[in-house]
Each structure stands twice: as C-alpha cells, then as structure tokens.
PDB file of C-alpha atoms in Angstrom:
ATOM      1  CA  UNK V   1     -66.274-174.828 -14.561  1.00  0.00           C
ATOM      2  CA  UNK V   2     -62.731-173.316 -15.726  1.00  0.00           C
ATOM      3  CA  UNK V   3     -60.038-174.842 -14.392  1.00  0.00           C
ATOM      4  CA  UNK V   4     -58.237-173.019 -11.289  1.00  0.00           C
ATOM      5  CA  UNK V   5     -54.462-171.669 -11.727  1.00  0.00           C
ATOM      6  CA  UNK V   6     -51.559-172.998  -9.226  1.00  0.00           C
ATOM      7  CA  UNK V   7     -50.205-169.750  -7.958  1.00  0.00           C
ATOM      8  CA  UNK V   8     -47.484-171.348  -6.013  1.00  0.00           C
ATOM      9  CA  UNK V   9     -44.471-169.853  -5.925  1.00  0.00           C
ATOM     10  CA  UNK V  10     -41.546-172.053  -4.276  1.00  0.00           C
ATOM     11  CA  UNK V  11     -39.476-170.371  -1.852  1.00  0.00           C
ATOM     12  CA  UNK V  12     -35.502-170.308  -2.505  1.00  0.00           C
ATOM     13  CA  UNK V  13     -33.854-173.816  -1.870  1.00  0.00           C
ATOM     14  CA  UNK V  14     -30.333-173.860  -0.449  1.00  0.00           C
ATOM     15  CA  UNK V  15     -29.807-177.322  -0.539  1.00  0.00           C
ATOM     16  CA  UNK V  16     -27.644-178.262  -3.545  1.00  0.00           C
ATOM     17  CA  UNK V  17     -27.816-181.263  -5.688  1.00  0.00           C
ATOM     18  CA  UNK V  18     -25.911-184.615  -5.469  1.00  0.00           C
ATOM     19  CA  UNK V  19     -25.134-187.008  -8.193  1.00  0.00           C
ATOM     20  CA  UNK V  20     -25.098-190.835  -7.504  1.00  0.00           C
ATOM     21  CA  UNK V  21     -24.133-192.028 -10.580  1.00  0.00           C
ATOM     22  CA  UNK V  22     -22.879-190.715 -13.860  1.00  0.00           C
ATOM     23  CA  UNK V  23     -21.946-192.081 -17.585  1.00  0.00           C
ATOM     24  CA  UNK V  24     -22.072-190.595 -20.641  1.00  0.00           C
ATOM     25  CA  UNK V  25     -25.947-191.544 -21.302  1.00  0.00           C
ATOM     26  CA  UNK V  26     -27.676-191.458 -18.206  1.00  0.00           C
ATOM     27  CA  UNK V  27     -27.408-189.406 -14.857  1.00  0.00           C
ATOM     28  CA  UNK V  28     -29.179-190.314 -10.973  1.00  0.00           C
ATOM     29  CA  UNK V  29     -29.371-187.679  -8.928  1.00  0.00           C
ATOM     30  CA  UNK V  30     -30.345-186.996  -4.888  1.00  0.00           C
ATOM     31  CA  UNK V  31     -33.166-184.527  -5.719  1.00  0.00           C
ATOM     32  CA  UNK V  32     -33.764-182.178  -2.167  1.00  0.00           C
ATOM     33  CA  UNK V  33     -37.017-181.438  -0.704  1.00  0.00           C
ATOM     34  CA  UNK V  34     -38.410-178.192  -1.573  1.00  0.00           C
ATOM     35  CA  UNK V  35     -36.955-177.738  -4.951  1.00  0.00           C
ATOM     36  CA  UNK V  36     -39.255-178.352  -8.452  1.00  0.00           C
ATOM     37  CA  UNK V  37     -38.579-180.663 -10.737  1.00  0.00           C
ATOM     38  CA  UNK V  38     -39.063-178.691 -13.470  1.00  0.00           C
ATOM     39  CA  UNK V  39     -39.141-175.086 -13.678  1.00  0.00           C
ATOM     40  CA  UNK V  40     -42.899-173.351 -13.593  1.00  0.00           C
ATOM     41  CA  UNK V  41     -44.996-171.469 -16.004  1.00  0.00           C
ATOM     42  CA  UNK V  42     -44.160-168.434 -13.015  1.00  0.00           C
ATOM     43  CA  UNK V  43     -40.914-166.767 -13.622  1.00  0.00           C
ATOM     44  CA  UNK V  44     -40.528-166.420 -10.621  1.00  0.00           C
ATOM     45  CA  UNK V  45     -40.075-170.579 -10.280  1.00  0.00           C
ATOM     46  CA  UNK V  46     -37.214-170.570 -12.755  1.00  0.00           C
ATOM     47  CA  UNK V  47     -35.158-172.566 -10.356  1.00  0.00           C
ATOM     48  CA  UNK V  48     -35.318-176.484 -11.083  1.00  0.00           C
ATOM     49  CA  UNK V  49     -33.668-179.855 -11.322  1.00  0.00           C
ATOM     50  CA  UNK V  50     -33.731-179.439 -14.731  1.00  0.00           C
ATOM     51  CA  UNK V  51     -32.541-175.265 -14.492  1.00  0.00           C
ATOM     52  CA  UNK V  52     -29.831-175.996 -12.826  1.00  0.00           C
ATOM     53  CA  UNK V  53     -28.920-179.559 -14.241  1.00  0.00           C
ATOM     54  CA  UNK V  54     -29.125-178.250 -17.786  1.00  0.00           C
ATOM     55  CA  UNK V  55     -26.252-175.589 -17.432  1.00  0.00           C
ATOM     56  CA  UNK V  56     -23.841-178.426 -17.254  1.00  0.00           C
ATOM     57  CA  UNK V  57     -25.064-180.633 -19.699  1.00  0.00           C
ATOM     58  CA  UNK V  58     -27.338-178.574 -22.010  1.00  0.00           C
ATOM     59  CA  UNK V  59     -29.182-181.783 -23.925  1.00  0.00           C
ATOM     60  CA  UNK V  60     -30.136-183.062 -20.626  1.00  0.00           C
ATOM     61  CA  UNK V  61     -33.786-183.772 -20.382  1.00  0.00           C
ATOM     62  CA  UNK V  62     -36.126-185.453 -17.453  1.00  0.00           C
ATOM     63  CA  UNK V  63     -37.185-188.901 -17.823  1.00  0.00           C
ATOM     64  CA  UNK V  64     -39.836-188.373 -14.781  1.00  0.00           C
ATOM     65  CA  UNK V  65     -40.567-185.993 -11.524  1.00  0.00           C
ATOM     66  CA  UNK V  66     -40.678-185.985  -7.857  1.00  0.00           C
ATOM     67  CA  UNK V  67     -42.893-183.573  -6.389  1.00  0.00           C
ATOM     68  CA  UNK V  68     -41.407-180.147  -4.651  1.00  0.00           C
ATOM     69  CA  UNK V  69     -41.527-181.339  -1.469  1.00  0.00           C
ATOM     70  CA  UNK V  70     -40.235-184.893  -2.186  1.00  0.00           C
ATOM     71  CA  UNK V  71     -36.600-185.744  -1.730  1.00  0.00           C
ATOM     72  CA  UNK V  72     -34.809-188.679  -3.216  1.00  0.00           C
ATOM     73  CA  UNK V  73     -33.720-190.028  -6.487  1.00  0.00           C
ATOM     74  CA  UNK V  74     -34.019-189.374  -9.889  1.00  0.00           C
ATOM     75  CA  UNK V  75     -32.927-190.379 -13.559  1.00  0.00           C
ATOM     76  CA  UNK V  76     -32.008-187.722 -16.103  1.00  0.00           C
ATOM     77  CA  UNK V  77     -31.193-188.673 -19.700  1.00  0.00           C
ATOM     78  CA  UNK V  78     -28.353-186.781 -21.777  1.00  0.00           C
ATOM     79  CA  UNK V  79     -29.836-187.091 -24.860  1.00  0.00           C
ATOM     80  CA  UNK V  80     -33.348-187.366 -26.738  1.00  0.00           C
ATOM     81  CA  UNK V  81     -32.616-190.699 -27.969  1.00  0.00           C
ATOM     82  CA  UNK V  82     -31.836-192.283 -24.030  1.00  0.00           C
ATOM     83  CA  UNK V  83     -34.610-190.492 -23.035  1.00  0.00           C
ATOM     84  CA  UNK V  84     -37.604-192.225 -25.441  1.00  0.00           C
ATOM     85  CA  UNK V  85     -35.883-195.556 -24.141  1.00  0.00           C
ATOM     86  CA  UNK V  86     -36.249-194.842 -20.061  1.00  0.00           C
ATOM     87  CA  UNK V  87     -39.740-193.588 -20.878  1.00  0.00           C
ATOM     88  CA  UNK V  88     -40.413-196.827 -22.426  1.00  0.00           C
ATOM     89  CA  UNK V  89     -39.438-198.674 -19.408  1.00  0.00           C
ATOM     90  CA  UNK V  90     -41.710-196.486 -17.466  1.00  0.00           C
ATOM     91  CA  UNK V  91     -44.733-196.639 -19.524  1.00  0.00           C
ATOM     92  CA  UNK V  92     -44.260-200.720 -19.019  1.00  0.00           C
ATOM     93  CA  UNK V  93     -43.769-200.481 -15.750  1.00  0.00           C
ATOM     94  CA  UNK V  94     -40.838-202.235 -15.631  1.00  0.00           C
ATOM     95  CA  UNK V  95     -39.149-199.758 -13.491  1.00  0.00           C
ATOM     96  CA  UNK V  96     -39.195-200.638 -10.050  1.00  0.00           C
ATOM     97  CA  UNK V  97     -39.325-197.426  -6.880  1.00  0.00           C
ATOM     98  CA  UNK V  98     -39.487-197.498  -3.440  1.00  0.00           C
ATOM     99  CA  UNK V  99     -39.823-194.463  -1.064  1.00  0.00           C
ATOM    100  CA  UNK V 100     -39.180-193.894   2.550  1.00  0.00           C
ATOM    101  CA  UNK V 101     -42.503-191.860   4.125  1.00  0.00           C
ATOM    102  CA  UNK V 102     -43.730-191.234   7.769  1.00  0.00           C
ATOM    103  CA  UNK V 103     -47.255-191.565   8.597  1.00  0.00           C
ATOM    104  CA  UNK V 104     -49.722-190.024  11.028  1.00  0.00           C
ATOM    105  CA  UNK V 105     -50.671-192.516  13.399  1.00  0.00           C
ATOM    106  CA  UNK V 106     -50.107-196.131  13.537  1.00  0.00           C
ATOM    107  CA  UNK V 107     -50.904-198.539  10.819  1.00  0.00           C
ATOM    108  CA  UNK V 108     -53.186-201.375  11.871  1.00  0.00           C
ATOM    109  CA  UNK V 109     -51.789-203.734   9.240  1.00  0.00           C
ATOM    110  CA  UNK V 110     -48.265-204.494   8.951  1.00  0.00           C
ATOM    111  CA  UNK V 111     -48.295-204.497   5.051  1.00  0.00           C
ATOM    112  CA  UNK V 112     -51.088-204.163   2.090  1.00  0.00           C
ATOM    113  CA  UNK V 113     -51.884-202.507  -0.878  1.00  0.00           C
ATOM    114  CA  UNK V 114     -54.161-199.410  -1.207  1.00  0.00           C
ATOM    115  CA  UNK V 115     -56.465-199.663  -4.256  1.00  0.00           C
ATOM    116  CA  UNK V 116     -58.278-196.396  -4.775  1.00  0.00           C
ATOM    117  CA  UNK V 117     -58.631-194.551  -8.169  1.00  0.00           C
ATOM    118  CA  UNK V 118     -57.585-191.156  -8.802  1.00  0.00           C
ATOM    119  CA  UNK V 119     -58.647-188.380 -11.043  1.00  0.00           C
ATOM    120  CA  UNK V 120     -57.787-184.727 -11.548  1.00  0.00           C
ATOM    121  CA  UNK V 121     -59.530-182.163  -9.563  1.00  0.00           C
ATOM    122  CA  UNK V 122     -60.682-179.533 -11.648  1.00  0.00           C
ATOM    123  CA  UNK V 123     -62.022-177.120  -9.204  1.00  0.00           C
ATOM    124  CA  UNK V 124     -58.540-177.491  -6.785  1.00  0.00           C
ATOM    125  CA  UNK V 125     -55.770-177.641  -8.941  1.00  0.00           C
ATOM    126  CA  UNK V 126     -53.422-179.181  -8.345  1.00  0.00           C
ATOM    127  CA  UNK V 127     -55.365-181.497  -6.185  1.00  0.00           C
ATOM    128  CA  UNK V 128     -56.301-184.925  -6.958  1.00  0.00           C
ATOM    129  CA  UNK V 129     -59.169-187.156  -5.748  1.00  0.00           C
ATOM    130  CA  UNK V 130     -60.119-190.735  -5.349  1.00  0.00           C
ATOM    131  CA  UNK V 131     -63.045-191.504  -7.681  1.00  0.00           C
ATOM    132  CA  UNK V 132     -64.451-194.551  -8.278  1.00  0.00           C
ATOM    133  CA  UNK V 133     -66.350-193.175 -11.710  1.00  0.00           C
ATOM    134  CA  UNK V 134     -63.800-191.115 -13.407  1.00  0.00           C
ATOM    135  CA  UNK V 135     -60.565-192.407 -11.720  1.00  0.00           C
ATOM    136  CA  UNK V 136     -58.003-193.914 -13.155  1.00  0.00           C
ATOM    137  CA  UNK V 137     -56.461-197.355 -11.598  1.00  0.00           C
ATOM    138  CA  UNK V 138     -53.734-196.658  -8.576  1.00  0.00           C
ATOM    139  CA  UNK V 139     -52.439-199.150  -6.326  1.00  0.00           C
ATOM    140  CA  UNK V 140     -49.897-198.289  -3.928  1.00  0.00           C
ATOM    141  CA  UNK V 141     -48.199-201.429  -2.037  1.00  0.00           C
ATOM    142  CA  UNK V 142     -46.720-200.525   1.441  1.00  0.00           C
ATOM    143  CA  UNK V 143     -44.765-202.009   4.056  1.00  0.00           C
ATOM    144  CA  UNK V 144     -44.625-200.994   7.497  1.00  0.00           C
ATOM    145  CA  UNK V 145     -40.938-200.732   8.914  1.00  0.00           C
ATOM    146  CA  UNK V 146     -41.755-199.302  12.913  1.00  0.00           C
ATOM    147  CA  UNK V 147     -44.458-197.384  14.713  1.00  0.00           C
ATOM    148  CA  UNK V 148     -42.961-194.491  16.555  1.00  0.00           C
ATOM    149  CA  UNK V 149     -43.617-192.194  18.890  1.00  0.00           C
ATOM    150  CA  UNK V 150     -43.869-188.409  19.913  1.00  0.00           C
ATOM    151  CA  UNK V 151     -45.507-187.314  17.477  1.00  0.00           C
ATOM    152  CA  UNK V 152     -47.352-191.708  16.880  1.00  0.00           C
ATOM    153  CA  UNK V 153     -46.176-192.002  13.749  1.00  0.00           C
ATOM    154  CA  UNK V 154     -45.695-195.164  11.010  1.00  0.00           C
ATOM    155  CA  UNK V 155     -42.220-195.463   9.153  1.00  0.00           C
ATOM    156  CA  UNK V 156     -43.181-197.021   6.285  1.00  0.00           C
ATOM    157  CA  UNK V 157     -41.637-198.514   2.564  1.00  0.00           C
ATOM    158  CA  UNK V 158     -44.015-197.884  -0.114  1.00  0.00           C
ATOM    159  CA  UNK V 159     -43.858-199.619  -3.987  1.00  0.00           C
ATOM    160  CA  UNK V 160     -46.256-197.804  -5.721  1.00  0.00           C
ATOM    161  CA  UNK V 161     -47.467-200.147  -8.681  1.00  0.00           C
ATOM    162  CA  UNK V 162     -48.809-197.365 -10.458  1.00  0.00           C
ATOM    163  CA  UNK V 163     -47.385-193.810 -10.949  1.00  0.00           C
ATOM    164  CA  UNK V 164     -50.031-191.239 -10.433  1.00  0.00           C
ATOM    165  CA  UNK V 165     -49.596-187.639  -9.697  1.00  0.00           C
ATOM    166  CA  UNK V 166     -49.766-187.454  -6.144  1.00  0.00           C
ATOM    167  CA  UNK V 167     -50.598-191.043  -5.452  1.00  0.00           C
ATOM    168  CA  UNK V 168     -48.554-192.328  -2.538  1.00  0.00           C
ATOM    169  CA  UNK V 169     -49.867-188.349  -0.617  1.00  0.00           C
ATOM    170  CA  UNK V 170     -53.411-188.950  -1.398  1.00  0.00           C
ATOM    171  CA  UNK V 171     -53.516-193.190  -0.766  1.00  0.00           C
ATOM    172  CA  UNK V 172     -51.987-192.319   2.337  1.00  0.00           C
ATOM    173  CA  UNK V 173     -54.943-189.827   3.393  1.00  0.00           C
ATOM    174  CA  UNK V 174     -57.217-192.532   1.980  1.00  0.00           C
ATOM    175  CA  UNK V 175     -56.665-194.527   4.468  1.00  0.00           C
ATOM    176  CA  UNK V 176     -56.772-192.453   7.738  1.00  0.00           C
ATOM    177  CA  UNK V 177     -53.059-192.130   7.902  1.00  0.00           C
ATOM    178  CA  UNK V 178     -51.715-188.802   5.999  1.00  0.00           C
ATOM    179  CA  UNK V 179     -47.940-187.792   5.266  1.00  0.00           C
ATOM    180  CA  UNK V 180     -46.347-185.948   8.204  1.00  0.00           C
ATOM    181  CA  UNK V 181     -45.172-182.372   6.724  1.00  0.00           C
ATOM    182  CA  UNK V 182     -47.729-182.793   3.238  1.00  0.00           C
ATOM    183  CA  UNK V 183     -49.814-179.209   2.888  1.00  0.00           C
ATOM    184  CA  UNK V 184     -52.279-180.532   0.683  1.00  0.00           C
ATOM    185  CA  UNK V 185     -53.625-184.121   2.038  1.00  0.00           C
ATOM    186  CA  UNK V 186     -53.819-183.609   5.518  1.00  0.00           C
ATOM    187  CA  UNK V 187     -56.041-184.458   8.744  1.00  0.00           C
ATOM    188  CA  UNK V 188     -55.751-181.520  11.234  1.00  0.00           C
ATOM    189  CA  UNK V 189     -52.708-182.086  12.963  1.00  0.00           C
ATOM    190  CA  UNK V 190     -50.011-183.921   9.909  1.00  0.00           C
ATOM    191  CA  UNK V 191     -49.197-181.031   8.316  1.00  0.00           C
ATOM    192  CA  UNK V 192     -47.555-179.180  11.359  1.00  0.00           C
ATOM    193  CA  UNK V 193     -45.702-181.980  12.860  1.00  0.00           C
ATOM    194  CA  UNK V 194     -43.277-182.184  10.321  1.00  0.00           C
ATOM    195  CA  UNK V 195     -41.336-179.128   8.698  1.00  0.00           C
ATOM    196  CA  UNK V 196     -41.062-180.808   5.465  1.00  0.00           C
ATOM    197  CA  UNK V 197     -43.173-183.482   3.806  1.00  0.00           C
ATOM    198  CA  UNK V 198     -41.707-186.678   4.963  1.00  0.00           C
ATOM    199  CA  UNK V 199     -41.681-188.399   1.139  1.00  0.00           C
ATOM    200  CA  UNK V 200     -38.340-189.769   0.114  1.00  0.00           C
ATOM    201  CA  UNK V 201     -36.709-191.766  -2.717  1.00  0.00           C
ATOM    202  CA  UNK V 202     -35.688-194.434  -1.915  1.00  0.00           C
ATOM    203  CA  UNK V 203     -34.492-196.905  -4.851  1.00  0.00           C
ATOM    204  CA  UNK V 204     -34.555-196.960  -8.459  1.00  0.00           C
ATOM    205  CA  UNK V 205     -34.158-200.214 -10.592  1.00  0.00           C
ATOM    206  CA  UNK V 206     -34.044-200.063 -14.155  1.00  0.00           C
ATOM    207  CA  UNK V 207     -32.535-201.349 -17.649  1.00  0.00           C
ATOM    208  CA  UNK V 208     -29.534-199.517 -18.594  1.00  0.00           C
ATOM    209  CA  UNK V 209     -30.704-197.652 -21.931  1.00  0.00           C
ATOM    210  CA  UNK V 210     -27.562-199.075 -23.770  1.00  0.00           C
ATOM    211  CA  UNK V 211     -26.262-202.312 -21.976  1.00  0.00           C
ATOM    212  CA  UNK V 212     -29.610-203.791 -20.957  1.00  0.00           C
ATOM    213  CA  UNK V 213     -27.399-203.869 -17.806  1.00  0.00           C
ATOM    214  CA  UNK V 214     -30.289-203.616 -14.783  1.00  0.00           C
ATOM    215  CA  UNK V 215     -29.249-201.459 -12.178  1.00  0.00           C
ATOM    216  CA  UNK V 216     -30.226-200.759  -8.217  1.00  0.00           C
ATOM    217  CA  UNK V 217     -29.700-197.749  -6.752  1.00  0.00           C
ATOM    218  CA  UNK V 218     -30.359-196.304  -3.079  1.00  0.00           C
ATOM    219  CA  UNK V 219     -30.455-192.809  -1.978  1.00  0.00           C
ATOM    220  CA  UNK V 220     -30.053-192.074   1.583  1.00  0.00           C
ATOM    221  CA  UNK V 221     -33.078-191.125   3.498  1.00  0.00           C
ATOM    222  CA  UNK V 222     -32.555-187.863   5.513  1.00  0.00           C
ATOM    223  CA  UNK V 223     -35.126-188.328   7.919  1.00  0.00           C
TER     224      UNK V 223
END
C-alpha cells in the first residue's frame, strides 16, 4: 500500500527563540512549542529552528529534533566536524534527556518503565504504532512528580532510554494515560484540555565535543 503524504502545514509561530548556552562549537537552545525543527518538504513550512538559526551562523547544522509541538531544549552544532561527534554520543546513548509532560488521568504507579515496541505506520503517516512483530525496542522510564486536578491530570518526569519518533506521545497512550494538548495519540477528551501539547525539555547532559567536559543543562518548563 503506498505510503500516505503529511500535508501539515504549521501555522505561524510568534514565539522567538532563546539561547542557553553558546561557544564557538556548540549551541543549546529553548526550542518553543509549535515551531518545526526543521523546515518541511512544503514551502509553505519554510520556517524552522534550523531556518531561522542558520541566518546567523550559516554552517550550523542539527544534531537531533523535538517534535512541532514540543518545547524545550536542544543542541545545534556549528560545524560538520562537532556535529559527527554529538551524533556519536547519541547513537551510544550516552546522552542523557529528561522532559516535563502532563498526563490524562492519574497514574496508578508512582514510577516505571513502559516497554512497548514501535514501528512506522505506513497507512497514517506520520503515525507510529506499538508492534510486538515489526517494532523496534522503546523503553520510556517515568517518574511521577503530582496528580492534579481540574482537568485529573499526572505531572510527570520522563527519561526515555530509547529515542524513537514519537515515543514518550505514543508510550503514554499505551498505557491509558495520553499527553494533554497531543492531536495525534489521544483518548476522547486529552486533546482539548490543553491548547498545546504539554511535552517539554527538560535537561540535556552530554560530553562537550572538544573538552570531554560533561555538561547539564535545564530549560525552564512553561507549563
């Protein structure tokens, strides 16, 4: 069956973008919701992290994504050469992320780690879907911090030990408890109680590509 096109086209984001920390090899940024990563095969989704990053330093180049509607940090490399060594450190898994999310409902368990496979979704791109045969392996630890209410809701900290696209939105369906705000992995009510998906990054720890120096950074959480 042929693959389905994403026809999404991102509305205009106002919000700009702030830089945590800055050398001459590396840049973190505060990334905000509704604004791509990288710009889309759709002119019309020119704008971009990486659009607007590269027009003051043009060799800058993305080391990894958040989603549109995810907030929160990111590392850019200014140059080819720092950006082979973050990816490195990625593909090893020795970076280390957290994320801030709100959840529909209340968690049973205080903490835990969701095990489920994914695998593309040929016929609803861009969705992915847990699948024991063809998925590949995706473990997503998480931590619950409070259990609200109106709307009942679960703040929680997740450490994703794998990096799969879409893997902390669709673990969190997985288990009967969906992002607040997420259009795509929803139960009937998450999607409208939030006005934004409530995804946010939180930390970053890595090797500095030069020093070997390993850094910590936060990003505030805006919700």
């Amino acid at each position: 069956m042929k693959e389905k096109i994403d026809d999404f086209i991102a509305p205009l984001c106002h919000e700009s973008i702030d830089i945590l920390y800055q050398d001459e090899h590396i840049l973190l940024i505060n990334k905000p919701t509704g604004l791509l990563s990288l710009s889309g095969k759709n002119p019309l989704n020119q704008d971009s992290v990486h659009f607007r990053m590269r027009k003051i330093f043009p060799e800058i180049t993305l080391v990894h994504r958040l989603d549109f509607g995810t907030s929160g940090i990111m590392i850019l490399a200014l140059n080819k050469a720092i950006n082979a060594k973050l990816t490195k450190q990625f593909q090893c898994r020795s970076v280390q992320k957290t994320y801030l999310s709100e959840l529909f409902g209340h968690i049973e368990e205080d903490s835990g780690v969701i095990d489920a496979p994914i695998a593309k979704d040929s016929e609803n791109f861009p969705i992915v879907k847990i699948c024991e045969q063809s998925g590949k392996l995706a473990q997503s630890h998480f931590q619950v911090i409070a259990r609200l209410r109106n709307p009942t809701r679960s703040r929680v900290l997740f450490t994703p030990i794998t990096g799969r696209t879409h893997q902390l939105r669709i673990h969190s369906l997985a288990i009967g408890h969906p992002i607040l705000g997420c259009d795509l992995y929803k139960n009937q009510h998450s999607e409208k109680l939030a006005s934004r998906l409530l995804l946010h990054a939180d930390s970053l720890a890595f090797d500095h590509p030069i020093t070997g120096e390993r850094m910590s950074l936060h990003c505030p959480c805006s919700f």
